[in-house]
């Protein structure tokens, strides 16, 4: 019973939400550096500052259906506030933060490498040595505390130059640029990093601010080609990583949107099947089985989409299947064939509101049992080891007069999920390598650009407008998670 002895209890972050130092140490601009802050509670969206082909500029609202027209590029407008520029400043606090992670007893720490810190434009011949040195220090410091780094090569991140000059992942050339970046970091950090993720939430890589392509909505052929390039780059990276070091453990990462059919009406069940295939199964099938599934090929046929491939691509997909499946799990969703009732919130997709679940302040349905279901579905279907690399609660925290932060709601959320995870291991026999809570420390929200939507065990003094001392304070959940880790998941009180 219980968790395996070497279970990776950890916590996660992402460079564009945490690192800051957006032009320090030779770093180049990333598309994320052109996305403004927002306010989810008050419905204020995030924007991208855009320069159109005719030279005019404007602010484009991010969200469903938003796209940059061909020829448009994003840029940094000095009058705007961009949360990624400083974020919660890991760049200048890495030593202090890793010491706190060590104090908490983390066995693993998930972070992403900023592509533009290594290749500022993305297409240079030589990498930026100062950027490489930054992560050397970070990984060495992690090992000092016995923390295993778990590294995402790409977390919603594309060099702005690649977007402006090549139309991002729509260009086949970007596959080679990414492979060069991957080879550089795999070689440099050999022996320091063993657990890798190629792309974060690969099933959501569809918009300009993540993959740097224009016409994402109006040109399905181009989007399908860009997604193909990403999946191909991921597969080629897996193979390369195994060649560089047979000890590397290569994972793909996707957002597990567990979905339920709204009723037993077969139309709802079919709608749920379509949703699951489109939003997650397709990506899993390619990464785990090494080829495009028939339902996707049929969809392409119907839509008149023809992928442009090169010789050897099919083999590369087959050779690059992953060693383990990494996924984020926040909420489940309910799918209906017809519009009904109230919409629910969620990371990227809400669906119909589930009457059996409580919701977070941001209306995400809280479904701990869904996590056990997700683990079982994945294990049954692919028989590959699993790793939960994001799970957590975004909530507003209050700092008391004495400086303490009593985040019992977060503890409650995590405790319920850990219990279900334990059942999946000990009652269902699922092979689970680890659990990375989102997030190790407060960072900027990806969806809303807010600071007030906090996930961390460590509070960072910073507000939605970028004001604050950046001082770090341990929350109650910090001490609680420390106990959980020390008892290998037995003491959840
Ligand atoms: C995941 C992303 O979708 O959800 C993270 O990988 C993100 O980057 C997390 O932060 C939580 O979403 P949000 O919008 O609340 O920050």
Tab-separated table of C-alpha atoms in Angstrom, residues 228-453:
chain	number	residue	atom	x	y	z
A	228	UNK	CA	2.555	18.258	-37.433
A	229	UNK	CA	5.893	20.084	-37.235
A	230	UNK	CA	5.633	20.232	-33.450
A	231	UNK	CA	4.824	16.518	-33.118
A	232	UNK	CA	7.643	15.659	-35.510
A	233	UNK	CA	10.116	17.861	-33.626
A	234	UNK	CA	9.062	16.202	-30.394
A	235	UNK	CA	9.553	12.687	-31.798
A	236	UNK	CA	12.946	13.570	-33.291
A	237	UNK	CA	13.969	15.077	-29.941
A	238	UNK	CA	13.035	11.886	-28.095
A	239	UNK	CA	15.252	9.841	-30.389
A	240	UNK	CA	18.111	12.336	-30.144
A	241	UNK	CA	17.873	12.386	-26.357
A	242	UNK	CA	18.177	8.618	-26.186
A	243	UNK	CA	21.230	8.754	-28.448
A	244	UNK	CA	22.880	11.424	-26.315
A	245	UNK	CA	22.219	9.614	-23.038
A	246	UNK	CA	20.439	6.288	-22.718
A	247	UNK	CA	19.494	7.339	-19.177
A	248	UNK	CA	17.288	10.178	-20.390
A	249	UNK	CA	13.609	9.713	-19.615
A	250	UNK	CA	11.611	11.438	-22.336
A	251	UNK	CA	8.030	12.468	-21.873
A	252	UNK	CA	5.343	14.276	-23.758
A	253	UNK	CA	3.043	16.499	-21.764
A	254	UNK	CA	-0.586	17.235	-22.355
A	255	UNK	CA	-3.532	18.703	-20.502
A	256	UNK	CA	-5.744	15.834	-19.446
A	257	UNK	CA	-9.218	17.202	-19.931
A	258	UNK	CA	-11.237	14.399	-18.443
A	259	UNK	CA	-14.669	14.653	-20.001
A	260	UNK	CA	-18.011	13.100	-19.211
A	261	UNK	CA	-20.987	12.821	-21.581
A	262	UNK	CA	-23.765	15.052	-20.251
A	263	UNK	CA	-26.347	12.235	-20.486
A	264	UNK	CA	-26.574	8.656	-21.749
A	265	UNK	CA	-28.097	9.993	-24.968
A	266	UNK	CA	-25.835	8.446	-27.654
A	267	UNK	CA	-25.547	11.897	-29.258
A	268	UNK	CA	-23.909	13.197	-26.085
A	269	UNK	CA	-21.685	10.133	-25.900
A	270	UNK	CA	-20.559	10.666	-29.496
A	271	UNK	CA	-19.984	14.356	-28.846
A	272	UNK	CA	-17.779	13.416	-25.892
A	273	UNK	CA	-15.849	10.916	-28.045
A	274	UNK	CA	-15.234	13.580	-30.705
A	275	UNK	CA	-14.178	16.079	-28.075
A	276	UNK	CA	-11.766	13.623	-26.440
A	277	UNK	CA	-10.163	12.679	-29.726
A	278	UNK	CA	-9.793	16.250	-30.869
A	279	UNK	CA	-8.542	17.760	-27.652
A	280	UNK	CA	-6.339	15.024	-26.221
A	281	UNK	CA	-6.379	11.483	-27.653
A	282	UNK	CA	-4.888	12.498	-30.995
A	283	UNK	CA	-1.759	13.935	-29.352
A	284	UNK	CA	-1.400	10.931	-27.056
A	285	UNK	CA	-1.848	8.481	-29.904
A	286	UNK	CA	0.891	10.102	-31.962
A	287	UNK	CA	3.325	10.388	-29.068
A	288	UNK	CA	2.665	6.936	-27.647
A	289	UNK	CA	2.037	4.917	-30.817
A	290	UNK	CA	4.084	6.814	-33.382
A	291	UNK	CA	1.542	7.499	-36.128
A	292	UNK	CA	-1.524	9.589	-36.934
A	293	UNK	CA	-4.706	7.701	-35.965
A	294	UNK	CA	-7.327	6.895	-38.615
A	295	UNK	CA	-9.948	9.255	-37.160
A	296	UNK	CA	-7.534	12.165	-37.696
A	297	UNK	CA	-6.689	11.105	-41.258
A	298	UNK	CA	-10.410	10.872	-42.045
A	299	UNK	CA	-10.948	14.337	-40.574
A	300	UNK	CA	-8.161	15.688	-42.809
A	301	UNK	CA	-9.798	14.009	-45.809
A	302	UNK	CA	-13.137	15.681	-45.023
A	303	UNK	CA	-11.509	19.076	-44.568
A	304	UNK	CA	-9.227	18.779	-47.569
A	305	UNK	CA	-6.084	19.018	-45.414
A	306	UNK	CA	-2.936	17.459	-46.891
A	307	UNK	CA	0.160	17.376	-44.721
A	308	UNK	CA	3.448	18.143	-46.428
A	309	UNK	CA	5.936	15.489	-45.309
A	310	UNK	CA	9.544	14.709	-46.085
A	311	UNK	CA	11.093	11.322	-46.603
A	312	UNK	CA	11.841	9.651	-43.302
A	313	UNK	CA	9.194	11.559	-41.349
A	314	UNK	CA	6.927	8.559	-40.770
A	315	UNK	CA	9.851	6.570	-39.438
A	316	UNK	CA	10.892	9.482	-37.216
A	317	UNK	CA	7.419	9.539	-35.633
A	318	UNK	CA	7.604	5.790	-35.027
A	319	UNK	CA	11.124	6.007	-33.566
A	320	UNK	CA	10.261	8.845	-31.235
A	321	UNK	CA	7.580	7.401	-28.977
A	322	UNK	CA	7.850	8.597	-25.397
A	323	UNK	CA	9.099	6.773	-22.294
A	324	UNK	CA	6.388	8.156	-20.053
A	325	UNK	CA	3.235	10.247	-20.207
A	326	UNK	CA	3.252	13.520	-18.314
A	327	UNK	CA	0.025	15.415	-17.885
A	328	UNK	CA	-1.659	18.279	-16.105
A	329	UNK	CA	-4.923	17.721	-14.316
A	330	UNK	CA	-7.003	20.561	-12.916
A	331	UNK	CA	-10.644	19.956	-13.690
A	332	UNK	CA	-12.998	17.763	-15.652
A	333	UNK	CA	-15.600	18.861	-18.149
A	334	UNK	CA	-19.042	17.768	-19.305
A	335	UNK	CA	-19.821	17.522	-23.001
A	336	UNK	CA	-23.232	17.907	-24.508
A	337	UNK	CA	-24.331	17.530	-28.121
A	338	UNK	CA	-26.652	20.521	-27.754
A	339	UNK	CA	-26.220	23.780	-25.820
A	340	UNK	CA	-27.539	23.361	-22.259
A	341	UNK	CA	-27.303	25.205	-18.961
A	342	UNK	CA	-24.473	27.118	-17.453
A	343	UNK	CA	-20.929	27.009	-18.848
A	344	UNK	CA	-18.132	25.899	-16.542
A	345	UNK	CA	-14.609	27.316	-16.383
A	346	UNK	CA	-11.420	25.333	-16.778
A	347	UNK	CA	-7.925	25.405	-18.149
A	348	UNK	CA	-8.657	26.236	-21.774
A	349	UNK	CA	-12.044	24.528	-21.917
A	350	UNK	CA	-14.993	24.428	-19.532
A	351	UNK	CA	-17.995	22.651	-21.070
A	352	UNK	CA	-21.312	22.329	-19.270
A	353	UNK	CA	-21.347	22.948	-15.516
A	354	UNK	CA	-21.232	19.691	-13.537
A	355	UNK	CA	-23.880	19.778	-10.750
A	356	UNK	CA	-21.998	17.152	-8.706
A	357	UNK	CA	-18.839	19.203	-8.285
A	358	UNK	CA	-17.733	22.243	-6.318
A	359	UNK	CA	-15.922	24.987	-8.188
A	360	UNK	CA	-12.895	27.182	-7.555
A	361	UNK	CA	-13.127	30.987	-7.383
A	362	UNK	CA	-12.328	30.943	-11.107
A	363	UNK	CA	-15.223	28.473	-11.723
A	364	UNK	CA	-13.029	25.464	-12.441
A	365	UNK	CA	-14.882	22.302	-11.371
A	366	UNK	CA	-12.965	20.488	-8.600
A	367	UNK	CA	-12.930	16.744	-9.283
A	368	UNK	CA	-10.388	14.678	-7.293
A	369	UNK	CA	-12.013	11.353	-8.251
A	370	UNK	CA	-11.622	12.437	-11.857
A	371	UNK	CA	-7.887	12.268	-11.303
A	372	UNK	CA	-8.123	8.578	-10.397
A	373	UNK	CA	-10.284	8.004	-13.461
A	374	UNK	CA	-7.769	9.858	-15.656
A	375	UNK	CA	-4.850	7.815	-14.306
A	376	UNK	CA	-6.699	4.577	-14.961
A	377	UNK	CA	-7.812	5.524	-18.449
A	378	UNK	CA	-4.275	6.436	-19.452
A	379	UNK	CA	-2.672	3.394	-17.905
A	380	UNK	CA	-5.234	1.015	-19.407
A	381	UNK	CA	-4.890	2.497	-22.880
A	382	UNK	CA	-1.136	2.975	-23.247
A	383	UNK	CA	0.591	0.968	-20.475
A	384	UNK	CA	3.259	3.634	-20.138
A	385	UNK	CA	4.456	5.050	-16.810
A	386	UNK	CA	2.656	8.225	-15.836
A	387	UNK	CA	3.669	11.452	-14.157
A	388	UNK	CA	1.279	14.152	-12.963
A	389	UNK	CA	3.216	17.308	-13.702
A	390	UNK	CA	0.577	19.922	-12.822
A	391	UNK	CA	-2.258	19.878	-10.325
A	392	UNK	CA	-3.201	22.680	-7.993
A	393	UNK	CA	-5.656	25.334	-6.953
A	394	UNK	CA	-5.609	28.935	-8.164
A	395	UNK	CA	-6.946	31.061	-5.303
A	396	UNK	CA	-6.693	34.512	-3.745
A	397	UNK	CA	-4.476	34.390	-0.627
A	398	UNK	CA	-4.707	36.804	2.302
A	399	UNK	CA	-1.619	37.905	4.179
A	400	UNK	CA	-2.470	38.261	7.908
A	401	UNK	CA	-1.086	41.084	10.012
A	402	UNK	CA	1.639	38.832	11.376
A	403	UNK	CA	2.624	37.899	7.816
A	404	UNK	CA	1.179	34.361	7.890
A	405	UNK	CA	-0.934	32.939	5.052
A	406	UNK	CA	-3.563	30.360	5.987
A	407	UNK	CA	-4.330	28.600	2.713
A	408	UNK	CA	-6.321	25.674	4.097
A	409	UNK	CA	-8.425	25.617	0.860
A	410	UNK	CA	-5.275	24.741	-1.098
A	411	UNK	CA	-4.289	22.045	1.404
A	412	UNK	CA	-7.793	20.603	1.205
A	413	UNK	CA	-7.665	20.526	-2.617
A	414	UNK	CA	-4.265	18.836	-2.722
A	415	UNK	CA	-5.086	16.354	0.058
A	416	UNK	CA	-8.187	15.129	-1.789
A	417	UNK	CA	-6.242	14.670	-5.019
A	418	UNK	CA	-3.352	12.884	-3.318
A	419	UNK	CA	-5.817	10.426	-1.728
A	420	UNK	CA	-7.235	9.567	-5.149
A	421	UNK	CA	-3.753	9.253	-6.606
A	422	UNK	CA	-2.852	6.821	-3.849
A	423	UNK	CA	-5.922	4.706	-4.653
A	424	UNK	CA	-4.938	4.604	-8.328
A	425	UNK	CA	-1.557	3.198	-7.280
A	426	UNK	CA	-2.489	0.835	-4.493
A	427	UNK	CA	-5.990	-0.285	-5.529
A	428	UNK	CA	-5.786	-0.091	-9.321
A	429	UNK	CA	-2.090	-0.836	-9.901
A	430	UNK	CA	-1.338	2.215	-12.025
A	431	UNK	CA	2.387	2.954	-12.492
A	432	UNK	CA	2.866	6.539	-11.401
A	433	UNK	CA	6.331	8.079	-11.156
A	434	UNK	CA	5.567	11.356	-9.479
A	435	UNK	CA	3.377	14.294	-8.628
A	436	UNK	CA	4.363	17.898	-9.371
A	437	UNK	CA	2.084	20.427	-7.715
A	438	UNK	CA	1.313	23.585	-9.660
A	439	UNK	CA	3.017	25.664	-8.536
A	440	UNK	CA	6.142	25.561	-6.383
A	441	UNK	CA	5.895	29.285	-5.714
A	442	UNK	CA	3.507	32.050	-6.806
A	443	UNK	CA	3.872	32.860	-10.496
A	444	UNK	CA	1.864	34.767	-13.095
A	445	UNK	CA	-1.312	33.015	-14.271
A	446	UNK	CA	-0.975	31.751	-17.847
A	447	UNK	CA	-4.629	32.181	-18.685
A	448	UNK	CA	-5.351	35.561	-17.155
A	449	UNK	CA	-1.940	37.166	-16.614
A	450	UNK	CA	-2.902	37.902	-13.010
A	451	UNK	CA	-0.864	37.598	-9.843
A	452	UNK	CA	-3.906	37.371	-7.595
A	453	UNK	CA	-4.668	33.889	-8.925
